[in-house]
Tab-separated table of C-alpha atoms and ligand atoms in Angstrom:
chain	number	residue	atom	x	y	z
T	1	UNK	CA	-5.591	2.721	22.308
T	2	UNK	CA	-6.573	5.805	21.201
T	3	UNK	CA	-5.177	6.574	17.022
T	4	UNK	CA	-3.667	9.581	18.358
T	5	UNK	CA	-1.541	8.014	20.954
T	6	UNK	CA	-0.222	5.556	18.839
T	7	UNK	CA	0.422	7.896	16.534
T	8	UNK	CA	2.785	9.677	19.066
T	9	UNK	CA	4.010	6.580	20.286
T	10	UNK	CA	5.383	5.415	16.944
T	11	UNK	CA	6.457	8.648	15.783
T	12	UNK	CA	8.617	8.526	19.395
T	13	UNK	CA	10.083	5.532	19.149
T	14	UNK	CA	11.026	5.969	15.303
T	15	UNK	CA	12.416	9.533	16.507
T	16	UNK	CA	14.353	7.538	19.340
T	17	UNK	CA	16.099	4.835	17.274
T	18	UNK	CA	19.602	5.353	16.688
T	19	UNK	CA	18.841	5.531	12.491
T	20	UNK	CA	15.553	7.309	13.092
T	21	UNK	CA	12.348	6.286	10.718
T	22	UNK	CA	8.430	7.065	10.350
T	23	UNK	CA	6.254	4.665	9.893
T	24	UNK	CA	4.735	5.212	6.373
T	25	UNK	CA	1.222	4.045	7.337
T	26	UNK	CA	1.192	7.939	8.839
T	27	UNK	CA	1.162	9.461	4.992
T	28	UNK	CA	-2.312	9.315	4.606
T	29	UNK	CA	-4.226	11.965	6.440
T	30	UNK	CA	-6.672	13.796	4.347
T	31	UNK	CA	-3.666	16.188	2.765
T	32	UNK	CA	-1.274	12.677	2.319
T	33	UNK	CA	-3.972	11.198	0.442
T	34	UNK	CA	-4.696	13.709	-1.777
T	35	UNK	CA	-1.069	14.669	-2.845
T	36	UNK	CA	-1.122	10.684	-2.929
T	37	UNK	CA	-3.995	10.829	-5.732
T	38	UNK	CA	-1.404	13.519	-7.438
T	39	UNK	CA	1.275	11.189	-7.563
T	40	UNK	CA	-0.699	8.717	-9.231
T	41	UNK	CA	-1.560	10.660	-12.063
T	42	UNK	CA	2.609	11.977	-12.581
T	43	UNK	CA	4.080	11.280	-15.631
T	44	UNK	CA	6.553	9.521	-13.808
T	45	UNK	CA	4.248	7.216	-11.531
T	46	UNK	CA	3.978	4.642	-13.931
T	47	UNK	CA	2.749	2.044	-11.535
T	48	UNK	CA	-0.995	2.966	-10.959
T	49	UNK	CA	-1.450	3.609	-14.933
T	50	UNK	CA	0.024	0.169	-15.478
T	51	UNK	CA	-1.981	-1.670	-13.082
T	52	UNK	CA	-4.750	-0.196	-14.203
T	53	UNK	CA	-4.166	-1.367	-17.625
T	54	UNK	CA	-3.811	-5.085	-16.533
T	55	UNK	CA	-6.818	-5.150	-14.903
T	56	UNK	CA	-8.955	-3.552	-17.495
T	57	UNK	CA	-7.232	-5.861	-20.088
T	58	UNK	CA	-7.707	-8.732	-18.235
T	59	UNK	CA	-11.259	-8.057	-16.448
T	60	UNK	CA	-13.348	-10.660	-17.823
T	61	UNK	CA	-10.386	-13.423	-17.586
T	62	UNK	CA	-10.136	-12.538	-14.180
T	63	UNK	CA	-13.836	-12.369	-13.105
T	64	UNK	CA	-14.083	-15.793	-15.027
T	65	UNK	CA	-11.403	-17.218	-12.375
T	66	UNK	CA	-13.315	-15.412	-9.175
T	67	UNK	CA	-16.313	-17.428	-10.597
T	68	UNK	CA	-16.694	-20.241	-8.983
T	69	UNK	CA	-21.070	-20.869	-8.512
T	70	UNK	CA	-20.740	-19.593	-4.980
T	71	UNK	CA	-21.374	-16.309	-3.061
T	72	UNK	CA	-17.931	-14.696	-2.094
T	73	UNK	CA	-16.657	-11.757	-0.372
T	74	UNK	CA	-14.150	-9.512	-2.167
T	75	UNK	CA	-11.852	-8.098	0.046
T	76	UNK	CA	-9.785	-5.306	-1.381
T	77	UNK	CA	-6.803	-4.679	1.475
T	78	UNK	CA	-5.514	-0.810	1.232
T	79	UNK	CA	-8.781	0.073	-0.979
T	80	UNK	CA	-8.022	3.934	-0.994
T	81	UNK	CA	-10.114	5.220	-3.679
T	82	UNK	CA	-10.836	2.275	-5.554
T	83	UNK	CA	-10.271	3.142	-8.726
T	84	UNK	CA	-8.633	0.311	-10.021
T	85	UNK	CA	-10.778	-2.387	-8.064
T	86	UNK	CA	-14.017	0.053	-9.685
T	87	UNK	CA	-12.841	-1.817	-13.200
T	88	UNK	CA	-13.366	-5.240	-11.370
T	89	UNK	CA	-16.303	-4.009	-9.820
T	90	UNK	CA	-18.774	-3.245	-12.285
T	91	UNK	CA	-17.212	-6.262	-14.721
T	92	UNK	CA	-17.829	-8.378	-11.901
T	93	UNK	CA	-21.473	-6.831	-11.523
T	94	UNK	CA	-21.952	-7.101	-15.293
T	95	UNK	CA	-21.500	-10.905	-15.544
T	96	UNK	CA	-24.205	-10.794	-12.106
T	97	UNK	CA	-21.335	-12.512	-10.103
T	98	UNK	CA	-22.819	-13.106	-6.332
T	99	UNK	CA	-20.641	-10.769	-4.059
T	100	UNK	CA	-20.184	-8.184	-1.863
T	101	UNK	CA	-17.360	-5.851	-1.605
T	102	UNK	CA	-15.496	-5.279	1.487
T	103	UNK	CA	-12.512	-2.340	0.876
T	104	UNK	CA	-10.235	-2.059	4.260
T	105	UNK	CA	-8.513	1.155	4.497
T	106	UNK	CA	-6.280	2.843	7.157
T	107	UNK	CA	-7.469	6.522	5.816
T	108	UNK	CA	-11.137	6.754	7.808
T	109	UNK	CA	-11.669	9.640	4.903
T	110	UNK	CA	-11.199	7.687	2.146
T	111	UNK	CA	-13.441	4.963	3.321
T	112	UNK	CA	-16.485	7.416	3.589
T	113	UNK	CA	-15.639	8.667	-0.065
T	114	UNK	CA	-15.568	5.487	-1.394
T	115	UNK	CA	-18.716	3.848	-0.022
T	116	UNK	CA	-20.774	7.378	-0.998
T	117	UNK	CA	-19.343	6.961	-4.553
T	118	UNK	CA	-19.673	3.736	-5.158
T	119	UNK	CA	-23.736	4.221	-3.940
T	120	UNK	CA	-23.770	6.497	-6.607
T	121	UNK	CA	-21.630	4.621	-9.479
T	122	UNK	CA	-23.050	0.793	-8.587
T	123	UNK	CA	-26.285	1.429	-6.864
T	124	UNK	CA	-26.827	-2.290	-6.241
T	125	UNK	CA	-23.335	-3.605	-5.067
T	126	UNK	CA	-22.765	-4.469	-1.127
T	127	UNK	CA	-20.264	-2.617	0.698
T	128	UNK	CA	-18.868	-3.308	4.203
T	129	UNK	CA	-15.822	-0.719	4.249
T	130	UNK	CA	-13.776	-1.440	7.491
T	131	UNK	CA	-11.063	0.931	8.313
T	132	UNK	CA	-8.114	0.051	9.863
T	133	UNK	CA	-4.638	-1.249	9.402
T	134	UNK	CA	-3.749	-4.209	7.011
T	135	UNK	CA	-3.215	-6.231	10.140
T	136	UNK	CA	-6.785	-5.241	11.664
T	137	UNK	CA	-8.445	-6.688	8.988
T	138	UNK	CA	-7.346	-9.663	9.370
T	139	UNK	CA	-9.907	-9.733	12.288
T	140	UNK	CA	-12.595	-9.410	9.760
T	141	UNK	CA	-11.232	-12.342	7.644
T	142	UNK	CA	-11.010	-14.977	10.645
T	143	UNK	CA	-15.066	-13.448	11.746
T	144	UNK	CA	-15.997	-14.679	8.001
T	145	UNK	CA	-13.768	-17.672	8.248
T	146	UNK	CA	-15.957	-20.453	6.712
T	147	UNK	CA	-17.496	-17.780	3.678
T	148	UNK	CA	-15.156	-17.719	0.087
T	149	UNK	CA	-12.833	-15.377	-0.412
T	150	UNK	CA	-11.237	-13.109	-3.253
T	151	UNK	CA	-8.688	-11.388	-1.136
T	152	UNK	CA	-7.213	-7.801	-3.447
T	153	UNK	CA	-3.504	-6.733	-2.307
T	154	UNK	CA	-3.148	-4.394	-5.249
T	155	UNK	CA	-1.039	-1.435	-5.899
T	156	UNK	CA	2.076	-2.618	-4.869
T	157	UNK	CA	1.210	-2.608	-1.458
T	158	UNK	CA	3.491	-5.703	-0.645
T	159	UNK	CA	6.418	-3.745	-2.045
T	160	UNK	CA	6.161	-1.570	1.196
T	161	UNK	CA	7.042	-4.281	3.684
T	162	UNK	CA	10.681	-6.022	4.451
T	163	UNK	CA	10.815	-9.504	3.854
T	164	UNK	CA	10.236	-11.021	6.950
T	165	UNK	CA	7.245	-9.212	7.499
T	166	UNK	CA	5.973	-9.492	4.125
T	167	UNK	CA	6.033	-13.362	4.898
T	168	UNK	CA	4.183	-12.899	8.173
T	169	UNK	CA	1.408	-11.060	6.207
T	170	UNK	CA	0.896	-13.214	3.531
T	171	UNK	CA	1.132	-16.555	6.028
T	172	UNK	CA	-1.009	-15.117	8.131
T	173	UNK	CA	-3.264	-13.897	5.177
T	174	UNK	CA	-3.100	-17.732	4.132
T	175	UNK	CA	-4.409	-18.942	7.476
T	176	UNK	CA	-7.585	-17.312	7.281
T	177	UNK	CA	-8.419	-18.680	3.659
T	178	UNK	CA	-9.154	-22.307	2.431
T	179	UNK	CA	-9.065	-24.382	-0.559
T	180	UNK	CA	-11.047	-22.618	-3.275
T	181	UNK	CA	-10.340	-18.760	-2.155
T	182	UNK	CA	-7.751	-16.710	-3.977
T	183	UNK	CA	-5.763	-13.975	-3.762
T	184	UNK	CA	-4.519	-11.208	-6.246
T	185	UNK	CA	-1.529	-8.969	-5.758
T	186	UNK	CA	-0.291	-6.127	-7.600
T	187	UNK	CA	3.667	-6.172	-7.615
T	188	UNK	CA	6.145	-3.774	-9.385
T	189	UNK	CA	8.400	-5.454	-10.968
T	190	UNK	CA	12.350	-4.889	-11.259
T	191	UNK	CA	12.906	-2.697	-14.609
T	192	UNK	CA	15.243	0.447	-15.810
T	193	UNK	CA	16.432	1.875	-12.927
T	194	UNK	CA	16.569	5.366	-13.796
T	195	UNK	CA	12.218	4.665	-14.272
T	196	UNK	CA	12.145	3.269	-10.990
T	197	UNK	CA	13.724	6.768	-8.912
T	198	UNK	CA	12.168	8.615	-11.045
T	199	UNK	CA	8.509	7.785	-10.144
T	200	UNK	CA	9.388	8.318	-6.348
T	201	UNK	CA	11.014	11.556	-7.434
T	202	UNK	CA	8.939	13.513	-9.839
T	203	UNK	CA	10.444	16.563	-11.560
T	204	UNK	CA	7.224	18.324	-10.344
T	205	UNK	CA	7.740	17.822	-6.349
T	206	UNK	CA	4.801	16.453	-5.718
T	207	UNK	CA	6.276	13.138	-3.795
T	208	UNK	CA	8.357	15.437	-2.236
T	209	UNK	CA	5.785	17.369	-0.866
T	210	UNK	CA	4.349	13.898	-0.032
T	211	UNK	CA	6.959	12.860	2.172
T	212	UNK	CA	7.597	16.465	3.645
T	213	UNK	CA	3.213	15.759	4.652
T	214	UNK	CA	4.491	13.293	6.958
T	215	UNK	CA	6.073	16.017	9.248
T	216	UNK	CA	3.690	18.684	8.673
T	217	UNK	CA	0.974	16.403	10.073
T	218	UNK	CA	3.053	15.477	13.185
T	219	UNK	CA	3.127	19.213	13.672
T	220	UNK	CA	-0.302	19.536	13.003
T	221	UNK	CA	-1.552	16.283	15.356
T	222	UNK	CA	0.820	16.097	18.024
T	223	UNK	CA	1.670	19.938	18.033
T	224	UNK	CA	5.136	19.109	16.768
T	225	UNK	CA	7.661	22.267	15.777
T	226	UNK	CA	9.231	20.938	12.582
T	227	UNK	CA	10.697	23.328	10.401
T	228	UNK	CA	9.736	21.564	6.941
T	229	UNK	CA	11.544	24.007	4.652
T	230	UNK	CA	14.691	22.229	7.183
T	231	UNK	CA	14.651	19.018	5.729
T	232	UNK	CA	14.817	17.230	2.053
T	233	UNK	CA	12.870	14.701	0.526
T	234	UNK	CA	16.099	12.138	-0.644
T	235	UNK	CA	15.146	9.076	-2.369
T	236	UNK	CA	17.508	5.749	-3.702
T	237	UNK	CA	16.989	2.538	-5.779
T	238	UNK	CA	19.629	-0.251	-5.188
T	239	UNK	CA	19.158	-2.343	-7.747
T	240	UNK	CA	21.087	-5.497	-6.256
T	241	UNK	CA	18.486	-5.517	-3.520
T	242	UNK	CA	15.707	-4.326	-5.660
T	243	UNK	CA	14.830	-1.639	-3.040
T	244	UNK	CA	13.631	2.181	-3.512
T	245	UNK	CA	13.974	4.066	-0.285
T	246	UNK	CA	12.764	7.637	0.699
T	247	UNK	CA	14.007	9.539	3.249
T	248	UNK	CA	13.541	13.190	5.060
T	249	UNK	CA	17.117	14.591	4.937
T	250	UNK	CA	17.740	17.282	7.710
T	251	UNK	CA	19.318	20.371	5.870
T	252	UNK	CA	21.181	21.541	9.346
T	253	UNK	CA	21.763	20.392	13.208
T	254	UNK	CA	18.756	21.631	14.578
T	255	UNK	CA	16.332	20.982	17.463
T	256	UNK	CA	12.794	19.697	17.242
T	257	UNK	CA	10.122	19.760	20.337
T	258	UNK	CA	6.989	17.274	19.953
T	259	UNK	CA	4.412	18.202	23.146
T	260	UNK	CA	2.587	14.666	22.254
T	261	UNK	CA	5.328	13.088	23.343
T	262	UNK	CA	6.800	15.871	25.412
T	263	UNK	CA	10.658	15.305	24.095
T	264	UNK	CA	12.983	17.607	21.895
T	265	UNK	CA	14.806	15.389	19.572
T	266	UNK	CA	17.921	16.385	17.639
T	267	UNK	CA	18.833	15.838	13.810
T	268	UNK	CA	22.434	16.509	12.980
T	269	UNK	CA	22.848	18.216	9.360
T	270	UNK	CA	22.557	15.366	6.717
T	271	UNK	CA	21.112	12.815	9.444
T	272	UNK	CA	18.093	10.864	7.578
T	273	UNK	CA	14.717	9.537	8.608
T	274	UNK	CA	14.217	6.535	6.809
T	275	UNK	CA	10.365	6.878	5.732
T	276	UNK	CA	9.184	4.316	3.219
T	277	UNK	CA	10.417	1.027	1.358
T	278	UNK	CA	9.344	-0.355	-2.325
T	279	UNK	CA	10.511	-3.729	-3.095
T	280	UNK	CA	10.528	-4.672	-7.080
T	281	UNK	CA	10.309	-8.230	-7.441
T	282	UNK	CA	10.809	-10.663	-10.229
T	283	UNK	CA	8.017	-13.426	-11.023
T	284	UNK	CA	10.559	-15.757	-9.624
T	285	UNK	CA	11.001	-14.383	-6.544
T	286	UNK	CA	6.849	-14.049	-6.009
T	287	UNK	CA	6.329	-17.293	-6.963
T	288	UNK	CA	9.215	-18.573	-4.100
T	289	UNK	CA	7.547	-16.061	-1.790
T	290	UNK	CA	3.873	-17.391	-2.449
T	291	UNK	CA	5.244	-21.066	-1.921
T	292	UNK	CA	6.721	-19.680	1.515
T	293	UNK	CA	2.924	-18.705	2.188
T	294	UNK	CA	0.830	-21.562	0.921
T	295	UNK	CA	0.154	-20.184	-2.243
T	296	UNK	CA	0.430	-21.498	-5.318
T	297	UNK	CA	0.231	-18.966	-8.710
T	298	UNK	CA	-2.638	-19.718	-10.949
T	299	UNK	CA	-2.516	-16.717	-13.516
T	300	UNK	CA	0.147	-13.790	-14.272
T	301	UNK	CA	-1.457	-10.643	-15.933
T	302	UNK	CA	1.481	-8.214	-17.123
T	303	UNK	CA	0.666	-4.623	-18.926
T	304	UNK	CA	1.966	-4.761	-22.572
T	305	UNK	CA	4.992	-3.199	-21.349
T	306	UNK	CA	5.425	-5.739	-18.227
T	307	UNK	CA	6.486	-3.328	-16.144
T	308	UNK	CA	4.054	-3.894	-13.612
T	309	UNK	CA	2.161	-7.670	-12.648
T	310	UNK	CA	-1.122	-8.500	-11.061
T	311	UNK	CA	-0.560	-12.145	-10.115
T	312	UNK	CA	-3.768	-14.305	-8.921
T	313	UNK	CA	-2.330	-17.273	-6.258
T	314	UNK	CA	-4.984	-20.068	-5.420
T	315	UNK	CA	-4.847	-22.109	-1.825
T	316	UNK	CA	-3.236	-25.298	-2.025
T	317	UNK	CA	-5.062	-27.922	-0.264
I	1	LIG	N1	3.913	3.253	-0.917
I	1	LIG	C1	3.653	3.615	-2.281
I	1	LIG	C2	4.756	3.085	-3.188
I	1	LIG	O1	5.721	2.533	-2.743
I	1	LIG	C3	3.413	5.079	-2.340
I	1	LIG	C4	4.523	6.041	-2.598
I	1	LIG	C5	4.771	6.591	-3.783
I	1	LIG	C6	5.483	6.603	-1.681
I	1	LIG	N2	5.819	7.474	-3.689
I	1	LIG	C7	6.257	7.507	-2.416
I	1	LIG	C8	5.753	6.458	-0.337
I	1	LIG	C9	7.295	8.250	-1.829
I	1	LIG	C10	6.776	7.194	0.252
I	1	LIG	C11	7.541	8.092	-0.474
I	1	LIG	O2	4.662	3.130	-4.384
C-alpha cells in the first residue's frame, strides 16, 4: 500500500473513533523531525542528555559485553539521527569489533542523513539503513535469522507503546534472536513528576509546535483544512499509571474537511485527540516485562542522576 494511503487511512479511522487519536508514528516528516531534534536539546528534555550520558559512561563496558569473537549485526530500531548510537559506534570501531551497522527508521529523510554522515564521520563502518516501521524490520531480522545480533531500542522508544503491544514487540523481537544475541533498551524511568510534564511541555513551545506538526502535515499531505491556531497542545502525567499523555485540544466546535479521505469530521470545543503515550517504568517492572519476553537482564547502566536506564537483556536458552 502506498505510505500515503495509509497515512489517510489511519488518520481516518483515528478521526472516526468515538475518543479520536493520531497515530504518533506520523510526527516525523522532515519539519516533525527537526522540531524533534529541538526538543532534544530543551532544557527540559532531560531524557536524550541522560541517555547520552550512560552510554558514553559506559561505552567500553558495553562494547566489552557485545564482544563475543564473532561477526554481528547491530541493529539500532528508531535510529533517527544517531547520535547517541554514534558514541557506540566509533567505541565499537576503536576496539576493531567485527560489525556492521544496520539503523531502521520510519523517517526516509533521516535515513539518507545518517548513512551520508556517518560515510563522512566513520569512513570504514558498514551501513545497511532500512526504513520502515519498527514492525517492518522485523522482516530484516527473520532474513538474517541464523547471523548474531545486538538489537538497539534506545531513546525510550518502548515508553511509546501500551502494554500489550509493548509485549507483542519485544516477544516477537525475541523470536527472531537466539542464545548469545542481546538486546539494549533505553527506558525513562518513573521520577519527580513535575520533571516528567515538564519535558513534554517546554516553557519555549517547541513540543507544542511538535504536536500542532502532526496536523499541519495532514493538511499539507492529504490536503486537510485544519485550522492549527484552533487547537492546543495539552499534555498529563498520572503518576499511579506512570503514563505522560499529549493531546491536540480543539479550542471551539468547529468543522474540519480532509479530501484524502473525502470526510468532514467535527471536534466539539474541548474534545481531545489523544496523540502520543510515554510509559516510565521502574527496573522492576522491566525486568517482569523482559521475563514476559524471554529475556533475561544482564547489565543496568543508570546516568549519575538515574533518571534515565539503558538496560542490556541477554536470550535465555
Ligand atoms: N515519543 C517521544 C517521547 O515520548 C518523543 C516526544 C517528546 C513526544 N515529546 C513529545 C511525542 C510530545 C509526542 C508529544 O519521549
Amino acid at each position: 500500500m502506498p505510505a500515503k494511503v495509509a497515512f489517510a487511512r489511519d488518520v481516518d479511522e483515528g478521526l472516526s473513533k468515538e475518543q479520536k487519536t493520531l497515530p504518533s508514528r506520523y510526527f516525523y516528516d522532515g519539519t516533525g523531525s527537526r522540531l524533534f531534534q529541538q526538543i532534544m536539546e530543551l532544557p527540559e528534555y532531560y531524557l536524550t542528555r541522560c541517555e547520552q550520558e550512560v552510554l558514553t559512561t559506559n561505552k567500553q563496558a558495553m562494547a566489552a559485553l557485545f564482544a563475543r569473537g564473532s561477526y554481528f549485526h547491530l541493529i539500532d530500531l528508531g535510529a533517527g539521527d544517531a547520535l547517541k548510537t554514534k558514541v557506540l559506534l566509533a567505541e565499537l570501531t576503536q576496539q576493531k569489533l567485527a560489525f556492521d551497522y544496520v539503523p531502521v527508521d520510519i523517517s526516509g529523510d533521516a535515513m539518507q542523513q545518517l548513512s551520508k554522515s556517518l560515510h563522512n564521520e566513520i569512513p570504514n563502518l558498514k551501513v545497511e539503513a532500512v526504513v520502515g516501521e519498527y514492525f517492518q524490520s522485523l522482516d530484516w531480522l527473520q532474513e538474517n535469522k541464523s547471523e548474531r545480533k545486538v538489537v538497539l531500542f534506545l531513546g525510550s522508544n518502548i515508553g511509546n507503546f501500551e502494554e500489550p503491544e509493548s509485549i507483542r514487540f519485544l516477544t516477537s523481537v525475541r523470536s527472531y534472536l537466539q542464545p548469545g544475541d542481546q538486546l539494549l533498551m533505553g527506558v525513562d524511568l518513573r521520577k519527580d513528576p513535575e520533571m516528567i510534564l515538564k519535558a513534554y511541555d517546554d516553557a519555549s513551545g517547541i513540543t507544542a509546535a511538535f504536536n500542532l506538526n502532526l496536523l499541519q502535515r495532514i493538511n499539507k499531505e492529504l490536503g486537510g483544512d485544519f485550522n492549527v491556531n484552533q487547537f492546543r497542545h495539552y499534555a498529563m502525567y498520572n503518576p499511579l499509571e506512570g503514563v505522560m499523555r499529549s493531546f491536540l485540544i480543539s479550542l471551539s466546535d468547529q468543522d474540519v474537511h480532509i479530501q484524502g479521505s473525502n470526510k468532514t469530521y467535527h471536534f466539539n470545543a474541548w474534545e481531545a485527540i489523544h496523540t502520543e503515550n510515554s510509559h516510565k517504568y521502574t527496573i522492576p517492572q522491566i525486568k517482569m516485562l523482559g521475563q514476559l519476553c524471554g529475556f533475561r537482564i544482564e547489565k543496568v547502566f543508570y546516568d549519575s542522576k538515574q533518571l534515565f536506564a539503558d538496560v542490556l537483556f541477554a536470550v535465555d536458552q
